């Protein structure tokens, strides 16, 4: 008998004759007459197995053919008929081509503004050729996954809206995201396909290769890509740039001062700078100057002192200018290269703020300045998502070395919405922190994903080279509705859903683990993922994937509480207590599953985008429009207090902070500020400091950020542009614009 | 034909030249953690959510 059978999705599983027996028993039961005895069932099954072996068959469809044949031969014609019907029913589902073709028609002929299905992801332009091609692929893949791949209970749970399997179209393909350590990647140089990129040697190349790395990895994963240590990584580029600028300026000074020709000056510089204990750097000007003088005789010293001073000043100026341009180019590239499957820019994030070296600080200062200045016409850049790491002793307090950068970060965020702020002092983040080791600093993905704890390898609770494998979300409001106000019933139902999600996550993990290094030539082939550098081209990636996280998420805590108690957690203490109890329960279950499996099961406050409307639409169909639950077009994000609820910023932070500690796979809290935040920096800082004090892990402040593309005004625009006076869609006279151009540098003409 | 074109050109030259007609305002908003440069690409649910957001007093 064949030891393995091949399923429809191409996977092989161990042959199990009891499955055949059960299927026959089920069909027989459905008939209600023509009862086959237990011995009879065994007999039929044995005959099926014998035939399979005799004909050496191993395919699911072939096995089903043989079952039909044997049932008929043994005279169980009614059971055979039930079995055939059961098969046909499933085939029919699989063959529901019309369903898929209807979707394709919409994608092809309807403009994105009319069809929600073309706006599932706000950063993809669904009207372009590649945007549409991407959607064809995605919808076709979902159809395939639903009908041929997913376990029946998971497929049903997803279809009816009990759970949501995120990025289901990528189910058979890849993982969510990765935190890329550029320092490791650049060290030996790398390849993204054709040709080889040597280790970069200037800040411009560092920034350009950072974009290439983000982009290359993006095309091998379905989620975002992040650089967790941007300042530390780019600092090395600044360092190299400074050294070259210093040597060049040194030679230049000698050339003029001593009337040498250029080549002579270079040769002389080389000799003079030889044999010193260390290299000139941005931060060691004085010490290097002294070492230089100490190395040479009395007569040389006056000239050397002057040359050193000149070289240092020039090199600082040039390095600063070049760093700014490199950061500007970095941002421009990440907003303009539509290299994510050809239809959108890569989803990129950069974390920074803790490198206190002169080089790292120069990187962050210039990245922030370039962000504040905006893109070519002053537009706000939307990528990369920027995350400033707030840490007492490093960047948080006025006496800290990077406090000035924290201030600049807030100034920039008040103008441009980025950076967001991550809080390394929150106890659940602080427990991993080791001073001077960026790999121990928690980083966040733009969407909020957090990966640091590691039950698979407790020695490697680190940031770099890891990410989320997949996540699936539970529809909490539906549980609230099904429980009909009974809290105990709610938890029973919640446990059932959690079990289903865990089964499904493990099923997906098995699919992911069946892939080989050659399926991910960059992510695994270039050793970006933790431990993948030890693998060979044909090796399975299952073992190294265990560093990643398998995550359960939730949406609509507020609506679930409303269904149970008639109030949400913004409205009453009791609801807040129950809300915490629910999320604690989810976390406890994830922790237990992690211990049981040795895999990183974890809990996320889901960043729902497409999902925000899907669950509520399904629940509205099922339960009608219910006040406070299904009466909106969306469910409230994760544990958030509903966006339409009036509440003070500080109260909102206080209520949401405890959920950050529970959601170890990611979280974010927002505060909505009124008016022009850049004119109210004190309020901005007070809020960020309050987040820090309350134990928020990751937060940001939203404020209206509008822009008139005609006159370039940036700020709050209600009906009418405060600068040029036009209303939405109106024209403005060229003459008036020319006048404005004289007043404002950012009028785009 | 030629006369017609010349005529039209002259007419435009004497009129006030307007720019930007038909162009909307750009409204950058944050959803899920990412920024989006225009509300037009938001799906219906996220549009509704953005519309209903209320400000939080910082006092």
PDB file of N, CA and C in Angstrom, chain B residues 7-48:
ATOM      1  N   UNK B   7      -8.434  83.109 -34.049  1.00  0.00           N
ATOM      2  CA  UNK B   7      -9.460  83.831 -33.327  1.00  0.00           C
ATOM      3  C   UNK B   7      -9.579  83.323 -31.884  1.00  0.00           C
ATOM      4  N   UNK B   8      -9.640  81.977 -31.761  1.00  0.00           N
ATOM      5  CA  UNK B   8      -9.781  81.377 -30.431  1.00  0.00           C
ATOM      6  C   UNK B   8      -8.580  81.727 -29.557  1.00  0.00           C
ATOM      7  N   UNK B   9      -7.387  81.637 -30.148  1.00  0.00           N
ATOM      8  CA  UNK B   9      -6.181  81.929 -29.385  1.00  0.00           C
ATOM      9  C   UNK B   9      -6.221  83.331 -28.787  1.00  0.00           C
ATOM     10  N   UNK B  10      -6.633  84.260 -29.616  1.00  0.00           N
ATOM     11  CA  UNK B  10      -6.691  85.649 -29.169  1.00  0.00           C
ATOM     12  C   UNK B  10      -7.646  85.803 -27.993  1.00  0.00           C
ATOM     13  N   UNK B  11      -8.762  85.073 -28.138  1.00  0.00           N
ATOM     14  CA  UNK B  11      -9.784  85.164 -27.113  1.00  0.00           C
ATOM     15  C   UNK B  11      -9.248  84.676 -25.761  1.00  0.00           C
ATOM     16  N   UNK B  12      -8.497  83.527 -25.797  1.00  0.00           N
ATOM     17  CA  UNK B  12      -7.937  82.960 -24.569  1.00  0.00           C
ATOM     18  C   UNK B  12      -6.965  83.957 -23.936  1.00  0.00           C
ATOM     19  N   UNK B  13      -6.145  84.570 -24.780  1.00  0.00           N
ATOM     20  CA  UNK B  13      -5.112  85.468 -24.286  1.00  0.00           C
ATOM     21  C   UNK B  13      -5.696  86.638 -23.492  1.00  0.00           C
ATOM     22  N   UNK B  14      -6.857  87.080 -23.891  1.00  0.00           N
ATOM     23  CA  UNK B  14      -7.423  88.218 -23.177  1.00  0.00           C
ATOM     24  C   UNK B  14      -8.188  87.798 -21.918  1.00  0.00           C
ATOM     25  N   UNK B  15      -8.549  86.489 -21.860  1.00  0.00           N
ATOM     26  CA  UNK B  15      -9.267  86.023 -20.674  1.00  0.00           C
ATOM     27  C   UNK B  15      -8.301  85.766 -19.526  1.00  0.00           C
ATOM     28  N   UNK B  16      -8.825  85.750 -18.298  1.00  0.00           N
ATOM     29  CA  UNK B  16      -7.990  85.394 -17.137  1.00  0.00           C
ATOM     30  C   UNK B  16      -7.675  83.903 -17.205  1.00  0.00           C
ATOM     31  N   UNK B  17      -6.381  83.556 -17.129  1.00  0.00           N
ATOM     32  CA  UNK B  17      -6.040  82.136 -17.199  1.00  0.00           C
ATOM     33  C   UNK B  17      -6.187  81.497 -15.817  1.00  0.00           C
ATOM     34  N   UNK B  18      -7.015  80.420 -15.759  1.00  0.00           N
ATOM     35  CA  UNK B  18      -7.278  79.758 -14.474  1.00  0.00           C
ATOM     36  C   UNK B  18      -6.495  78.446 -14.396  1.00  0.00           C
ATOM     37  N   UNK B  19      -6.027  78.116 -13.215  1.00  0.00           N
ATOM     38  CA  UNK B  19      -5.337  76.840 -13.005  1.00  0.00           C
ATOM     39  C   UNK B  19      -6.018  76.051 -11.885  1.00  0.00           C
ATOM     40  N   UNK B  20      -5.903  74.727 -12.009  1.00  0.00           N
ATOM     41  CA  UNK B  20      -6.321  73.874 -10.885  1.00  0.00           C
ATOM     42  C   UNK B  20      -7.771  73.465 -10.888  1.00  0.00           C
ATOM     43  N   UNK B  21      -8.562  73.911 -11.893  1.00  0.00           N
ATOM     44  CA  UNK B  21      -9.974  73.530 -11.904  1.00  0.00           C
ATOM     45  C   UNK B  21     -10.084  72.004 -11.930  1.00  0.00           C
ATOM     46  N   UNK B  22     -10.974  71.463 -11.141  1.00  0.00           N
ATOM     47  CA  UNK B  22     -11.171  70.008 -11.108  1.00  0.00           C
ATOM     48  C   UNK B  22     -10.247  69.296 -10.137  1.00  0.00           C
ATOM     49  N   UNK B  23      -9.247  70.003  -9.605  1.00  0.00           N
ATOM     50  CA  UNK B  23      -8.324  69.333  -8.679  1.00  0.00           C
ATOM     51  C   UNK B  23      -8.844  69.402  -7.245  1.00  0.00           C
ATOM     52  N   UNK B  24      -8.812  68.283  -6.579  1.00  0.00           N
ATOM     53  CA  UNK B  24      -9.276  68.252  -5.187  1.00  0.00           C
ATOM     54  C   UNK B  24      -8.154  68.608  -4.224  1.00  0.00           C
ATOM     55  N   UNK B  25      -8.455  68.616  -2.930  1.00  0.00           N
ATOM     56  CA  UNK B  25      -7.425  68.779  -1.917  1.00  0.00           C
ATOM     57  C   UNK B  25      -6.881  67.404  -1.553  1.00  0.00           C
ATOM     58  N   UNK B  26      -5.605  67.356  -1.173  1.00  0.00           N
ATOM     59  CA  UNK B  26      -5.035  66.083  -0.696  1.00  0.00           C
ATOM     60  C   UNK B  26      -5.246  66.004   0.807  1.00  0.00           C
ATOM     61  N   UNK B  27      -5.776  64.871   1.250  1.00  0.00           N
ATOM     62  CA  UNK B  27      -5.990  64.730   2.696  1.00  0.00           C
ATOM     63  C   UNK B  27      -5.257  63.485   3.174  1.00  0.00           C
ATOM     64  N   UNK B  28      -4.126  63.691   3.846  1.00  0.00           N
ATOM     65  CA  UNK B  28      -3.310  62.578   4.312  1.00  0.00           C
ATOM     66  C   UNK B  28      -3.819  62.105   5.673  1.00  0.00           C
ATOM     67  N   UNK B  29      -4.112  60.817   5.767  1.00  0.00           N
ATOM     68  CA  UNK B  29      -4.643  60.273   7.020  1.00  0.00           C
ATOM     69  C   UNK B  29      -3.940  58.970   7.359  1.00  0.00           C
ATOM     70  N   UNK B  30      -3.993  58.611   8.632  1.00  0.00           N
ATOM     71  CA  UNK B  30      -3.359  57.378   9.073  1.00  0.00           C
ATOM     72  C   UNK B  30      -4.419  56.292   9.219  1.00  0.00           C
ATOM     73  N   UNK B  31      -4.197  55.139   8.598  1.00  0.00           N
ATOM     74  CA  UNK B  31      -5.046  53.982   8.897  1.00  0.00           C
ATOM     75  C   UNK B  31      -4.171  52.784   9.167  1.00  0.00           C
ATOM     76  N   UNK B  32      -4.551  51.989  10.110  1.00  0.00           N
ATOM     77  CA  UNK B  32      -3.858  50.779  10.569  1.00  0.00           C
ATOM     78  C   UNK B  32      -2.429  51.056  11.041  1.00  0.00           C
ATOM     79  N   UNK B  33      -1.889  52.219  10.829  1.00  0.00           N
ATOM     80  CA  UNK B  33      -0.500  52.522  11.170  1.00  0.00           C
ATOM     81  C   UNK B  33       0.203  53.157   9.976  1.00  0.00           C
ATOM     82  N   UNK B  34      -0.318  52.901   8.794  1.00  0.00           N
ATOM     83  CA  UNK B  34       0.242  53.490   7.579  1.00  0.00           C
ATOM     84  C   UNK B  34      -0.442  54.815   7.254  1.00  0.00           C
ATOM     85  N   UNK B  35       0.265  55.674   6.526  1.00  0.00           N
ATOM     86  CA  UNK B  35      -0.368  56.889   6.029  1.00  0.00           C
ATOM     87  C   UNK B  35      -0.864  56.645   4.612  1.00  0.00           C
ATOM     88  N   UNK B  36      -1.924  57.307   4.260  1.00  0.00           N
ATOM     89  CA  UNK B  36      -2.417  57.240   2.895  1.00  0.00           C
ATOM     90  C   UNK B  36      -2.605  58.673   2.422  1.00  0.00           C
ATOM     91  N   UNK B  37      -2.137  58.942   1.208  1.00  0.00           N
ATOM     92  CA  UNK B  37      -2.092  60.315   0.719  1.00  0.00           C
ATOM     93  C   UNK B  37      -3.437  60.851   0.252  1.00  0.00           C
ATOM     94  N   UNK B  38      -4.413  59.988   0.066  1.00  0.00           N
ATOM     95  CA  UNK B  38      -5.708  60.472  -0.409  1.00  0.00           C
ATOM     96  C   UNK B  38      -6.836  59.599   0.112  1.00  0.00           C
ATOM     97  N   UNK B  39      -7.902  60.223   0.518  1.00  0.00           N
ATOM     98  CA  UNK B  39      -9.051  59.469   1.038  1.00  0.00           C
ATOM     99  C   UNK B  39      -9.734  58.653  -0.047  1.00  0.00           C
ATOM    100  N   UNK B  40      -9.487  59.025  -1.316  1.00  0.00           N
ATOM    101  CA  UNK B  40     -10.172  58.332  -2.414  1.00  0.00           C
ATOM    102  C   UNK B  40      -9.874  56.851  -2.460  1.00  0.00           C
ATOM    103  N   UNK B  41      -8.669  56.466  -1.986  1.00  0.00           N
ATOM    104  CA  UNK B  41      -8.308  55.049  -2.055  1.00  0.00           C
ATOM    105  C   UNK B  41      -8.791  54.270  -0.835  1.00  0.00           C
ATOM    106  N   UNK B  42      -9.350  54.943   0.159  1.00  0.00           N
ATOM    107  CA  UNK B  42      -9.875  54.233   1.329  1.00  0.00           C
ATOM    108  C   UNK B  42     -11.059  53.375   0.911  1.00  0.00           C
ATOM    109  N   UNK B  43     -11.186  52.190   1.508  1.00  0.00           N
ATOM    110  CA  UNK B  43     -12.393  51.414   1.249  1.00  0.00           C
ATOM    111  C   UNK B  43     -13.559  52.054   2.008  1.00  0.00           C
ATOM    112  N   UNK B  44     -14.770  51.620   1.697  1.00  0.00           N
ATOM    113  CA  UNK B  44     -15.960  52.284   2.244  1.00  0.00           C
ATOM    114  C   UNK B  44     -15.961  52.304   3.774  1.00  0.00           C
ATOM    115  N   UNK B  45     -15.547  51.179   4.386  1.00  0.00           N
ATOM    116  CA  UNK B  45     -15.571  51.093   5.846  1.00  0.00           C
ATOM    117  C   UNK B  45     -14.599  52.099   6.458  1.00  0.00           C
ATOM    118  N   UNK B  46     -13.381  52.161   5.895  1.00  0.00           N
ATOM    119  CA  UNK B  46     -12.379  53.066   6.446  1.00  0.00           C
ATOM    120  C   UNK B  46     -12.764  54.523   6.200  1.00  0.00           C
ATOM    121  N   UNK B  47     -13.434  54.792   5.089  1.00  0.00           N
ATOM    122  CA  UNK B  47     -13.938  56.146   4.842  1.00  0.00           C
ATOM    123  C   UNK B  47     -14.917  56.551   5.928  1.00  0.00           C
ATOM    124  N   UNK B  48     -15.809  55.611   6.242  1.00  0.00           N
ATOM    125  CA  UNK B  48     -16.807  55.899   7.274  1.00  0.00           C
ATOM    126  C   UNK B  48     -16.116  56.145   8.608  1.00  0.00           C
TER     127      UNK B  48
END
